[in-house]
Amino acid sequence: MSRPILATIHRDALRHNLMVARRHAPESRIMAVIKANGYGHGLLRVAEGLSGADGFAVLSVDEGIALREAGYQQTILLLEGLFDATELAVAAQHRLAVVVHNETQLRLLEDAHGKHMVAVFLKVNSGMNRLGVPAGRFWSFYDRLKACKSVTGMTLLTHFATADEATGIANQFERFDELTREIALPRSMANSAALLRYPETHAEWVRPGIMLYGATPFADRCAAALGLVPAMSLSSEIIAVQQLETGSSVGYGYRFTATRPTRIGVVACGYADGYPRHAPNGTPVAVDGSATHTIGRVSMDMLYVDITDLPDAGVGSRVELWGSQVAVDAVAAAAGTVGYELLCALAPRVRVAHG
Ligand SMILES: *Cc1c(COP(=O)(O)O)cnc(C)c1O
């Protein structure tokens, strides 16, 4: 018997969510964003579920190579581009496309003099002010890349800061569209939020991430309402039961004190597994399929759930921390973060199974 915590990855859910993306953007090619180890689900596991995508976006050359070695023939894009000259040769060898977002990366390509050939996604800073070439330098980058012997093709790319918020994308979209609309090159703008909310941003390539994993990019719209199915369930078991009298407390810091006789299940899952330590009393959880909530402070390897009203629950009861009964976004909201962070933070020590 091993520790009962288990993450189950549902390939059918990945496939389903990819189909939802396609339904929203039927004219676009889909670049499935599988950075950060497939948002915590496992790079190759996720690639398998999303093998119907037209491309994959990752950060490192190593991830790109792993995908090629697994046999994927799609476009593979390095979202932050090359970090040094040695990476160019490797990227070229494995047909990895690269973002170009600054002068250093442009020079790497120019200095290669056609020795190593790559497809380029020129990233424009349309207002997020994270990565990208400012509008004022766009034409200079464009001309130099056009003239660059190492560049096999070019796509124009930008990224939105507030596609998931009330502010929307209008300003950034206008800036990018004005700069690029006359150019006969493919363009890519939309993350999940823009894909779902702003069809005008779809263009030739959309870049969904979070929605493919069945979590929501929005604070005000849940994944189920978007027709998405969670690709990860995190579950464990109750390994001990404690009976608290009124006035007794539980766990580090005595963060919970019983106001009635309270039955507590101790669950084999803690922050070292990736469960958020900031989850307060009342964070949703399901025990043997019934909704209840956490109490007390999350410890490294364990947390506590209230099973006072679940008389059949006890040692060995199955606990879903997040998945189909408890939305990861609901846990995240309680803990003051987003589903993205919880999924990515799944700890390497957690066993993973296919569902
Ligand atoms: C992570 C990322 C995405 C995907 O964003 P989601 O909100 O997960 O859909 C798209 N484009 C870029 C440049 C990214 O870094």
mmCIF file of C-alpha atoms and ligand atoms in Angstrom:
data_model
loop_
_atom_site.group_PDB
_atom_site.id
_atom_site.type_symbol
_atom_site.label_atom_id
_atom_site.label_comp_id
_atom_site.label_asym_id
_atom_site.label_seq_id
_atom_site.Cartn_x
_atom_site.Cartn_y
_atom_site.Cartn_z
ATOM 1 C CA MET A 1 0.000 0.000 0.000
ATOM 2 C CA SER A 2 1.337 3.411 -0.907
ATOM 3 C CA ARG A 3 0.203 6.798 0.303
ATOM 4 C CA PRO A 4 -3.315 7.173 -1.059
ATOM 5 C CA ILE A 5 -2.966 10.569 -2.741
ATOM 6 C CA LEU A 6 -3.426 10.284 -6.475
ATOM 7 C CA ALA A 7 -3.805 12.643 -9.424
ATOM 8 C CA THR A 8 -5.838 11.194 -12.271
ATOM 9 C CA ILE A 9 -5.446 12.705 -15.733
ATOM 10 C CA HIS A 10 -8.435 12.269 -18.029
ATOM 11 C CA ARG A 11 -7.434 12.163 -21.686
ATOM 12 C CA ASP A 12 -11.074 12.224 -22.774
ATOM 13 C CA ALA A 13 -11.495 15.536 -20.977
ATOM 14 C CA LEU A 14 -8.487 16.986 -22.813
ATOM 15 C CA ARG A 15 -9.938 15.826 -26.126
ATOM 16 C CA HIS A 16 -13.334 17.245 -25.220
ATOM 17 C CA ASN A 17 -11.935 20.631 -24.211
ATOM 18 C CA LEU A 18 -9.925 20.811 -27.439
ATOM 19 C CA MET A 19 -13.183 20.260 -29.293
ATOM 20 C CA VAL A 20 -14.779 23.115 -27.340
ATOM 21 C CA ALA A 21 -11.902 25.348 -28.436
ATOM 22 C CA ARG A 22 -12.420 24.251 -32.046
ATOM 23 C CA ARG A 23 -16.123 24.978 -31.864
ATOM 24 C CA HIS A 24 -15.377 28.536 -30.717
ATOM 25 C CA ALA A 25 -12.648 29.148 -33.306
ATOM 26 C CA PRO A 26 -13.473 26.872 -36.252
ATOM 27 C CA GLU A 27 -11.395 28.879 -38.735
ATOM 28 C CA SER A 28 -8.230 28.975 -36.656
ATOM 29 C CA ARG A 29 -5.404 26.595 -36.082
ATOM 30 C CA ILE A 30 -5.001 25.616 -32.447
ATOM 31 C CA MET A 31 -1.673 25.987 -30.690
ATOM 32 C CA ALA A 32 -2.257 24.050 -27.476
ATOM 33 C CA VAL A 33 -0.244 25.695 -24.716
ATOM 34 C CA ILE A 34 1.370 22.899 -22.718
ATOM 35 C CA LYS A 35 4.102 24.832 -20.909
ATOM 36 C CA ALA A 36 4.839 24.183 -17.221
ATOM 37 C CA ASN A 37 4.682 20.428 -17.683
ATOM 38 C CA GLY A 38 1.294 20.693 -19.348
ATOM 39 C CA TYR A 39 -0.022 22.981 -16.577
ATOM 40 C CA GLY A 40 1.031 20.314 -14.066
ATOM 41 C CA HIS A 41 -0.656 17.404 -15.880
ATOM 42 C CA GLY A 42 2.532 16.005 -17.460
ATOM 43 C CA LEU A 43 3.902 17.151 -20.824
ATOM 44 C CA LEU A 44 3.611 13.919 -22.797
ATOM 45 C CA ARG A 45 0.406 12.822 -21.088
ATOM 46 C CA VAL A 46 -1.202 16.080 -22.147
ATOM 47 C CA ALA A 47 0.262 15.981 -25.654
ATOM 48 C CA GLU A 48 -1.366 12.595 -26.095
ATOM 49 C CA GLY A 49 -4.796 13.895 -25.084
ATOM 50 C CA LEU A 50 -4.322 16.989 -27.245
ATOM 51 C CA SER A 51 -2.692 15.223 -30.192
ATOM 52 C CA GLY A 52 -5.430 16.658 -32.415
ATOM 53 C CA ALA A 53 -4.055 20.180 -31.928
ATOM 54 C CA ASP A 54 -2.289 21.893 -34.838
ATOM 55 C CA GLY A 55 0.624 22.970 -32.675
ATOM 56 C CA PHE A 56 2.096 22.906 -29.183
ATOM 57 C CA ALA A 57 3.564 25.827 -27.261
ATOM 58 C CA VAL A 58 6.241 25.228 -24.620
ATOM 59 C CA LEU A 59 9.098 27.185 -23.055
ATOM 60 C CA SER A 60 12.213 25.078 -23.288
ATOM 61 C CA VAL A 61 14.108 23.430 -26.110
ATOM 62 C CA ASP A 62 14.103 20.241 -24.017
ATOM 63 C CA GLU A 63 10.305 20.157 -23.968
ATOM 64 C CA GLY A 64 10.291 20.651 -27.739
ATOM 65 C CA ILE A 65 12.745 17.794 -28.229
ATOM 66 C CA ALA A 66 10.717 15.519 -25.938
ATOM 67 C CA LEU A 67 7.649 16.168 -28.103
ATOM 68 C CA ARG A 68 9.533 15.515 -31.338
ATOM 69 C CA GLU A 69 11.045 12.332 -29.910
ATOM 70 C CA ALA A 70 7.549 11.181 -28.980
ATOM 71 C CA GLY A 71 6.706 11.549 -32.656
ATOM 72 C CA TYR A 72 4.642 14.745 -32.779
ATOM 73 C CA GLN A 73 4.917 16.411 -36.180
ATOM 74 C CA GLN A 74 2.938 19.579 -35.445
ATOM 75 C CA THR A 75 4.323 23.084 -35.137
ATOM 76 C CA ILE A 76 6.123 23.381 -31.797
ATOM 77 C CA LEU A 77 6.657 26.930 -30.582
ATOM 78 C CA LEU A 78 9.113 28.136 -27.941
ATOM 79 C CA LEU A 79 7.093 30.905 -26.280
ATOM 80 C CA GLU A 80 10.047 32.836 -24.881
ATOM 81 C CA GLY A 81 12.269 32.118 -27.864
ATOM 82 C CA LEU A 82 15.967 31.305 -27.780
ATOM 83 C CA PHE A 83 18.133 31.996 -24.749
ATOM 84 C CA ASP A 84 21.510 31.558 -26.470
ATOM 85 C CA ALA A 85 23.187 30.683 -29.776
ATOM 86 C CA THR A 86 23.584 26.983 -28.964
ATOM 87 C CA GLU A 87 19.804 26.692 -28.708
ATOM 88 C CA LEU A 88 19.378 27.882 -32.296
ATOM 89 C CA ALA A 89 21.155 24.864 -33.750
ATOM 90 C CA VAL A 90 19.089 22.520 -31.570
ATOM 91 C CA ALA A 91 15.821 24.284 -32.396
ATOM 92 C CA ALA A 92 16.625 24.135 -36.106
ATOM 93 C CA GLN A 93 17.542 20.474 -35.918
ATOM 94 C CA HIS A 94 14.202 19.616 -34.285
ATOM 95 C CA ARG A 95 12.105 22.059 -36.322
ATOM 96 C CA LEU A 96 11.096 24.116 -33.298
ATOM 97 C CA ALA A 97 9.574 27.509 -34.102
ATOM 98 C CA VAL A 98 10.773 30.400 -31.981
ATOM 99 C CA VAL A 99 9.299 33.615 -30.649
ATOM 100 C CA VAL A 100 11.471 36.647 -31.309
ATOM 101 C CA HIS A 101 10.744 39.376 -28.789
ATOM 102 C CA ASN A 102 13.977 41.359 -28.540
ATOM 103 C CA GLU A 103 17.114 42.542 -30.316
ATOM 104 C CA THR A 104 19.356 39.829 -28.854
ATOM 105 C CA GLN A 105 17.198 37.076 -30.323
ATOM 106 C CA LEU A 106 17.042 38.845 -33.686
ATOM 107 C CA ARG A 107 20.867 39.090 -33.737
ATOM 108 C CA LEU A 108 21.193 35.357 -32.972
ATOM 109 C CA LEU A 109 19.249 34.669 -36.146
ATOM 110 C CA GLU A 110 21.142 37.231 -38.225
ATOM 111 C CA ASP A 111 24.501 35.941 -36.997
ATOM 112 C CA ALA A 112 23.602 32.394 -38.080
ATOM 113 C CA HIS A 113 23.691 33.534 -41.756
ATOM 114 C CA GLY A 114 21.317 30.825 -42.861
ATOM 115 C CA LYS A 115 23.295 28.021 -41.246
ATOM 116 C CA HIS A 116 20.339 27.097 -39.001
ATOM 117 C CA MET A 117 16.798 27.629 -40.241
ATOM 118 C CA VAL A 118 13.756 28.260 -38.025
ATOM 119 C CA ALA A 119 10.186 29.563 -38.305
ATOM 120 C CA VAL A 120 9.707 32.748 -36.320
ATOM 121 C CA PHE A 121 6.802 34.210 -34.373
ATOM 122 C CA LEU A 122 7.530 37.930 -34.038
ATOM 123 C CA LYS A 123 6.077 39.078 -30.732
ATOM 124 C CA VAL A 124 4.642 42.574 -30.562
ATOM 125 C CA ASN A 125 4.125 44.415 -27.295
ATOM 126 C CA SER A 126 0.620 45.800 -27.795
ATOM 127 C CA GLY A 127 0.276 47.063 -24.225
ATOM 128 C CA MET A 128 0.858 44.277 -21.740
ATOM 129 C CA ASN A 129 4.472 45.420 -21.399
ATOM 130 C CA ARG A 130 5.798 41.967 -20.601
ATOM 131 C CA LEU A 131 7.497 40.628 -23.744
ATOM 132 C CA GLY A 132 7.505 41.992 -27.241
ATOM 133 C CA VAL A 133 8.802 44.568 -29.654
ATOM 134 C CA PRO A 134 7.243 48.017 -29.181
ATOM 135 C CA ALA A 135 5.067 49.305 -32.030
ATOM 136 C CA GLY A 136 7.690 51.933 -32.884
ATOM 137 C CA ARG A 137 10.308 49.265 -33.638
ATOM 138 C CA PHE A 138 7.983 46.792 -35.317
ATOM 139 C CA TRP A 139 8.820 47.641 -38.936
ATOM 140 C CA SER A 140 12.541 47.479 -38.313
ATOM 141 C CA PHE A 141 12.190 43.976 -36.811
ATOM 142 C CA TYR A 142 9.847 42.947 -39.572
ATOM 143 C CA ASP A 143 12.239 44.070 -42.330
ATOM 144 C CA ARG A 144 15.279 42.481 -40.712
ATOM 145 C CA LEU A 145 13.485 39.164 -40.190
ATOM 146 C CA LYS A 146 12.240 39.236 -43.798
ATOM 147 C CA ALA A 147 15.842 39.692 -44.916
ATOM 148 C CA CYS A 148 17.225 37.099 -42.499
ATOM 149 C CA LYS A 149 18.483 33.959 -44.232
ATOM 150 C CA SER A 150 17.835 31.790 -41.160
ATOM 151 C CA VAL A 151 14.105 32.574 -41.080
ATOM 152 C CA THR A 152 11.866 30.158 -42.982
ATOM 153 C CA GLY A 153 8.594 31.937 -42.230
ATOM 154 C CA MET A 154 7.014 34.519 -39.982
ATOM 155 C CA THR A 155 3.852 34.765 -37.879
ATOM 156 C CA LEU A 156 2.902 37.913 -35.960
ATOM 157 C CA LEU A 157 1.979 37.405 -32.324
ATOM 158 C CA THR A 158 0.786 39.413 -29.358
ATOM 159 C CA HIS A 159 -0.576 38.603 -25.908
ATOM 160 C CA PHE A 160 -3.430 40.238 -23.964
ATOM 161 C CA ALA A 161 -3.201 41.410 -20.349
ATOM 162 C CA THR A 162 -6.926 41.668 -19.563
ATOM 163 C CA ALA A 163 -8.812 39.285 -21.857
ATOM 164 C CA ASP A 164 -10.276 37.684 -18.714
ATOM 165 C CA GLU A 165 -11.367 40.951 -17.097
ATOM 166 C CA ALA A 166 -13.985 43.636 -17.647
ATOM 167 C CA THR A 167 -11.340 45.851 -19.294
ATOM 168 C CA GLY A 168 -11.294 43.466 -22.242
ATOM 169 C CA ILE A 169 -8.935 43.538 -25.205
ATOM 170 C CA ALA A 170 -10.124 46.518 -27.285
ATOM 171 C CA ASN A 171 -7.079 48.756 -26.802
ATOM 172 C CA GLN A 172 -4.453 46.083 -27.358
ATOM 173 C CA PHE A 173 -6.408 44.539 -30.225
ATOM 174 C CA GLU A 174 -6.701 47.921 -31.980
ATOM 175 C CA ARG A 175 -2.987 48.632 -31.615
ATOM 176 C CA PHE A 176 -1.946 45.205 -32.910
ATOM 177 C CA ASP A 177 -4.538 45.118 -35.675
ATOM 178 C CA GLU A 178 -3.652 48.572 -36.938
ATOM 179 C CA LEU A 179 0.006 47.624 -37.121
ATOM 180 C CA THR A 180 -0.441 44.235 -38.787
ATOM 181 C CA ARG A 181 -3.740 44.015 -40.676
ATOM 182 C CA GLU A 182 -2.282 44.890 -44.107
ATOM 183 C CA ILE A 183 0.468 42.298 -43.824
ATOM 184 C CA ALA A 184 -0.120 38.991 -45.580
ATOM 185 C CA LEU A 185 1.214 36.895 -42.704
ATOM 186 C CA PRO A 186 -0.552 34.645 -40.211
ATOM 187 C CA ARG A 187 -1.305 36.220 -36.844
ATOM 188 C CA SER A 188 -1.857 34.896 -33.318
ATOM 189 C CA MET A 189 -3.453 36.746 -30.424
ATOM 190 C CA ALA A 190 -5.960 34.770 -28.395
ATOM 191 C CA ASN A 191 -5.340 32.979 -25.093
ATOM 192 C CA SER A 192 -8.252 30.972 -23.614
ATOM 193 C CA ALA A 193 -10.131 34.033 -22.402
ATOM 194 C CA ALA A 194 -9.923 35.831 -25.759
ATOM 195 C CA LEU A 195 -10.720 32.630 -27.639
ATOM 196 C CA LEU A 196 -13.921 32.240 -25.601
ATOM 197 C CA ARG A 197 -14.953 35.892 -25.470
ATOM 198 C CA TYR A 198 -13.547 37.783 -28.467
ATOM 199 C CA PRO A 199 -13.973 36.094 -31.876
ATOM 200 C CA GLU A 200 -12.351 39.102 -33.578
ATOM 201 C CA THR A 201 -9.030 37.965 -32.061
ATOM 202 C CA HIS A 202 -9.057 34.433 -33.465
ATOM 203 C CA ALA A 203 -7.020 35.011 -36.651
ATOM 204 C CA GLU A 204 -4.879 32.124 -37.996
ATOM 205 C CA TRP A 205 -3.626 30.732 -34.685
ATOM 206 C CA VAL A 206 -5.315 30.677 -31.269
ATOM 207 C CA ARG A 207 -3.281 29.767 -28.180
ATOM 208 C CA PRO A 208 -5.546 28.227 -25.543
ATOM 209 C CA GLY A 209 -3.999 26.936 -22.338
ATOM 210 C CA ILE A 210 -6.110 26.782 -19.205
ATOM 211 C CA MET A 211 -9.408 25.945 -20.914
ATOM 212 C CA LEU A 212 -7.911 22.759 -22.372
ATOM 213 C CA TYR A 213 -7.373 21.515 -18.821
ATOM 214 C CA GLY A 214 -11.001 22.189 -17.942
ATOM 215 C CA ALA A 215 -10.450 25.213 -15.715
ATOM 216 C CA THR A 216 -11.785 28.695 -16.301
ATOM 217 C CA PRO A 217 -9.745 31.749 -17.293
ATOM 218 C CA PHE A 218 -12.483 33.978 -15.837
ATOM 219 C CA ALA A 219 -13.274 35.032 -12.268
ATOM 220 C CA ASP A 220 -16.976 35.391 -13.072
ATOM 221 C CA ARG A 221 -17.670 32.332 -15.224
ATOM 222 C CA CYS A 222 -17.064 28.761 -14.065
ATOM 223 C CA ALA A 223 -15.592 26.010 -16.226
ATOM 224 C CA ALA A 224 -18.814 23.964 -16.248
ATOM 225 C CA ALA A 225 -20.778 26.936 -17.609
ATOM 226 C CA LEU A 226 -18.227 27.096 -20.439
ATOM 227 C CA GLY A 227 -18.817 23.426 -21.244
ATOM 228 C CA LEU A 228 -15.335 22.425 -20.047
ATOM 229 C CA VAL A 229 -14.509 19.169 -18.257
ATOM 230 C CA PRO A 230 -11.680 18.972 -15.673
ATOM 231 C CA ALA A 231 -8.672 17.028 -16.943
ATOM 232 C CA MET A 232 -7.207 16.470 -13.470
ATOM 233 C CA SER A 233 -8.757 14.979 -10.362
ATOM 234 C CA LEU A 234 -6.732 15.094 -7.183
ATOM 235 C CA SER A 235 -7.949 12.652 -4.577
ATOM 236 C CA SER A 236 -6.776 10.961 -1.402
ATOM 237 C CA GLU A 237 -8.178 9.219 1.643
ATOM 238 C CA ILE A 238 -9.016 9.853 5.262
ATOM 239 C CA ILE A 239 -6.247 8.204 7.293
ATOM 240 C CA ALA A 240 -7.474 9.109 10.803
ATOM 241 C CA VAL A 241 -10.610 10.391 12.509
ATOM 242 C CA GLN A 242 -10.741 12.745 15.486
ATOM 243 C CA GLN A 243 -13.748 13.604 17.632
ATOM 244 C CA LEU A 244 -13.700 17.176 18.924
ATOM 245 C CA GLU A 245 -15.787 18.408 21.817
ATOM 246 C CA THR A 246 -17.188 21.906 21.709
ATOM 247 C CA GLY A 247 -14.329 24.295 22.466
ATOM 248 C CA SER A 248 -11.554 21.957 21.278
ATOM 249 C CA SER A 249 -9.283 22.989 18.433
ATOM 250 C CA VAL A 250 -7.389 21.217 15.686
ATOM 251 C CA GLY A 251 -4.070 21.531 13.907
ATOM 252 C CA TYR A 252 -1.224 24.038 13.809
ATOM 253 C CA GLY A 253 -2.182 27.406 15.203
ATOM 254 C CA TYR A 254 -5.542 26.034 16.423
ATOM 255 C CA ARG A 255 -7.075 27.765 13.450
ATOM 256 C CA PHE A 256 -10.371 25.948 13.950
ATOM 257 C CA THR A 257 -12.260 25.642 17.238
ATOM 258 C CA ALA A 258 -15.350 23.460 17.412
ATOM 259 C CA THR A 259 -18.609 25.267 18.178
ATOM 260 C CA ARG A 260 -20.417 21.906 18.358
ATOM 261 C CA PRO A 261 -19.237 18.294 18.749
ATOM 262 C CA THR A 262 -17.288 17.856 15.519
ATOM 263 C CA ARG A 263 -16.003 14.787 13.686
ATOM 264 C CA ILE A 264 -12.858 15.413 11.745
ATOM 265 C CA GLY A 265 -11.262 13.390 8.968
ATOM 266 C CA VAL A 266 -7.492 13.712 8.610
ATOM 267 C CA VAL A 267 -6.655 13.511 4.905
ATOM 268 C CA ALA A 268 -3.318 12.420 3.400
ATOM 269 C CA CYS A 269 -2.787 15.589 1.365
ATOM 270 C CA GLY A 270 -0.853 18.698 2.332
ATOM 271 C CA TYR A 271 0.941 21.657 0.866
ATOM 272 C CA ALA A 272 3.910 19.443 -0.055
ATOM 273 C CA ASP A 273 1.518 17.741 -2.473
ATOM 274 C CA GLY A 274 0.509 21.065 -3.988
ATOM 275 C CA TYR A 275 -2.603 21.786 -1.950
ATOM 276 C CA PRO A 276 -2.647 25.516 -1.109
ATOM 277 C CA ARG A 277 -1.603 26.255 2.455
ATOM 278 C CA HIS A 278 -3.676 29.420 2.331
ATOM 279 C CA ALA A 279 -6.940 27.504 1.914
ATOM 280 C CA PRO A 280 -9.087 28.761 4.813
ATOM 281 C CA ASN A 281 -11.682 26.947 6.928
ATOM 282 C CA GLY A 282 -14.594 26.217 4.598
ATOM 283 C CA THR A 283 -12.682 25.412 1.422
ATOM 284 C CA PRO A 284 -14.830 22.953 -0.573
ATOM 285 C CA VAL A 285 -13.950 19.254 -0.689
ATOM 286 C CA ALA A 286 -15.928 16.067 -1.376
ATOM 287 C CA VAL A 287 -15.863 12.977 0.876
ATOM 288 C CA ASP A 288 -17.223 9.772 -0.679
ATOM 289 C CA GLY A 289 -19.013 11.990 -3.164
ATOM 290 C CA SER A 290 -20.612 14.301 -0.575
ATOM 291 C CA ALA A 291 -19.796 17.993 -0.404
ATOM 292 C CA THR A 292 -18.138 19.214 2.777
ATOM 293 C CA HIS A 293 -15.238 21.554 3.619
ATOM 294 C CA THR A 294 -11.805 21.801 5.132
ATOM 295 C CA ILE A 295 -11.165 23.025 8.644
ATOM 296 C CA GLY A 296 -7.940 24.023 10.363
ATOM 297 C CA ARG A 297 -4.609 24.900 8.820
ATOM 298 C CA VAL A 298 -3.265 22.798 5.966
ATOM 299 C CA SER A 299 -0.047 21.079 7.053
ATOM 300 C CA MET A 300 2.791 19.762 4.913
ATOM 301 C CA ASP A 301 1.353 16.263 4.496
ATOM 302 C CA MET A 302 -2.177 16.434 5.881
ATOM 303 C CA LEU A 303 -5.314 18.510 6.051
ATOM 304 C CA TYR A 304 -8.606 18.238 7.935
ATOM 305 C CA VAL A 305 -12.158 17.892 6.685
ATOM 306 C CA ASP A 306 -15.436 18.211 8.539
ATOM 307 C CA ILE A 307 -17.329 14.894 8.483
ATOM 308 C CA THR A 308 -19.727 15.658 11.327
ATOM 309 C CA ASP A 309 -22.698 15.386 8.976
ATOM 310 C CA LEU A 310 -21.321 12.356 7.090
ATOM 311 C CA PRO A 311 -21.747 9.515 9.611
ATOM 312 C CA ASP A 312 -20.684 6.860 7.069
ATOM 313 C CA ALA A 313 -17.359 8.584 6.393
ATOM 314 C CA GLY A 314 -14.278 7.317 8.195
ATOM 315 C CA VAL A 315 -10.792 5.926 7.706
ATOM 316 C CA GLY A 316 -10.459 4.879 4.078
ATOM 317 C CA SER A 317 -13.120 7.263 2.774
ATOM 318 C CA ARG A 318 -12.201 8.704 -0.605
ATOM 319 C CA VAL A 319 -11.649 12.464 -0.633
ATOM 320 C CA GLU A 320 -11.677 14.579 -3.778
ATOM 321 C CA LEU A 321 -9.565 17.700 -3.303
ATOM 322 C CA TRP A 322 -10.441 18.908 -6.804
ATOM 323 C CA GLY A 323 -11.811 17.348 -9.958
ATOM 324 C CA SER A 324 -15.316 16.675 -11.246
ATOM 325 C CA GLN A 325 -17.094 17.185 -7.898
ATOM 326 C CA VAL A 326 -15.015 20.092 -6.613
ATOM 327 C CA ALA A 327 -13.893 22.611 -9.258
ATOM 328 C CA VAL A 328 -10.211 23.468 -8.921
ATOM 329 C CA ASP A 329 -11.302 27.061 -9.488
ATOM 330 C CA ALA A 330 -13.508 26.937 -6.365
ATOM 331 C CA VAL A 331 -10.567 25.744 -4.255
ATOM 332 C CA ALA A 332 -8.396 28.427 -5.840
ATOM 333 C CA ALA A 333 -10.950 31.161 -5.197
ATOM 334 C CA ALA A 334 -11.172 30.166 -1.526
ATOM 335 C CA ALA A 335 -7.371 30.267 -1.266
ATOM 336 C CA GLY A 336 -7.107 33.631 -3.031
ATOM 337 C CA THR A 337 -5.498 32.342 -6.215
ATOM 338 C CA VAL A 338 -6.424 30.917 -9.614
ATOM 339 C CA GLY A 339 -6.839 27.372 -10.920
ATOM 340 C CA TYR A 340 -3.688 27.813 -13.040
ATOM 341 C CA GLU A 341 -1.492 28.045 -9.947
ATOM 342 C CA LEU A 342 -2.960 24.988 -8.220
ATOM 343 C CA LEU A 343 -2.713 22.780 -11.306
ATOM 344 C CA CYS A 344 0.885 23.836 -12.048
ATOM 345 C CA ALA A 345 1.869 23.310 -8.412
ATOM 346 C CA LEU A 346 0.947 19.621 -8.283
ATOM 347 C CA ALA A 347 4.012 18.166 -6.552
ATOM 348 C CA PRO A 348 6.254 15.580 -8.205
ATOM 349 C CA ARG A 349 5.743 13.231 -5.257
ATOM 350 C CA VAL A 350 2.054 12.750 -6.159
ATOM 351 C CA ARG A 351 1.426 9.551 -8.105
ATOM 352 C CA VAL A 352 -0.317 10.102 -11.423
ATOM 353 C CA ALA A 353 -2.684 7.715 -13.149
ATOM 354 C CA HIS A 354 -4.567 7.803 -16.412
ATOM 355 C CA GLY A 355 -8.310 8.103 -16.116
HETATM 356 C C1 LIG B 1 0.433 30.838 -21.170
HETATM 357 C C2 LIG B 1 0.185 31.541 -22.446
HETATM 358 C C3 LIG B 1 -0.985 31.328 -23.192
HETATM 359 C C4 LIG B 1 -2.151 30.507 -22.665
HETATM 360 O O1 LIG B 1 -2.895 31.278 -21.762
HETATM 361 P P1 LIG B 1 -4.226 30.688 -21.040
HETATM 362 O O2 LIG B 1 -4.722 31.829 -20.238
HETATM 363 O O3 LIG B 1 -3.769 29.551 -20.208
HETATM 364 O O4 LIG B 1 -5.132 30.283 -22.133
HETATM 365 C C5 LIG B 1 -1.082 31.903 -24.445
HETATM 366 N N1 LIG B 1 -0.087 32.685 -24.928
HETATM 367 C C6 LIG B 1 1.036 32.944 -24.228
HETATM 368 C C7 LIG B 1 2.079 33.828 -24.813
HETATM 369 C C8 LIG B 1 1.200 32.401 -22.968
HETATM 370 O O5 LIG B 1 2.309 32.672 -22.263
#
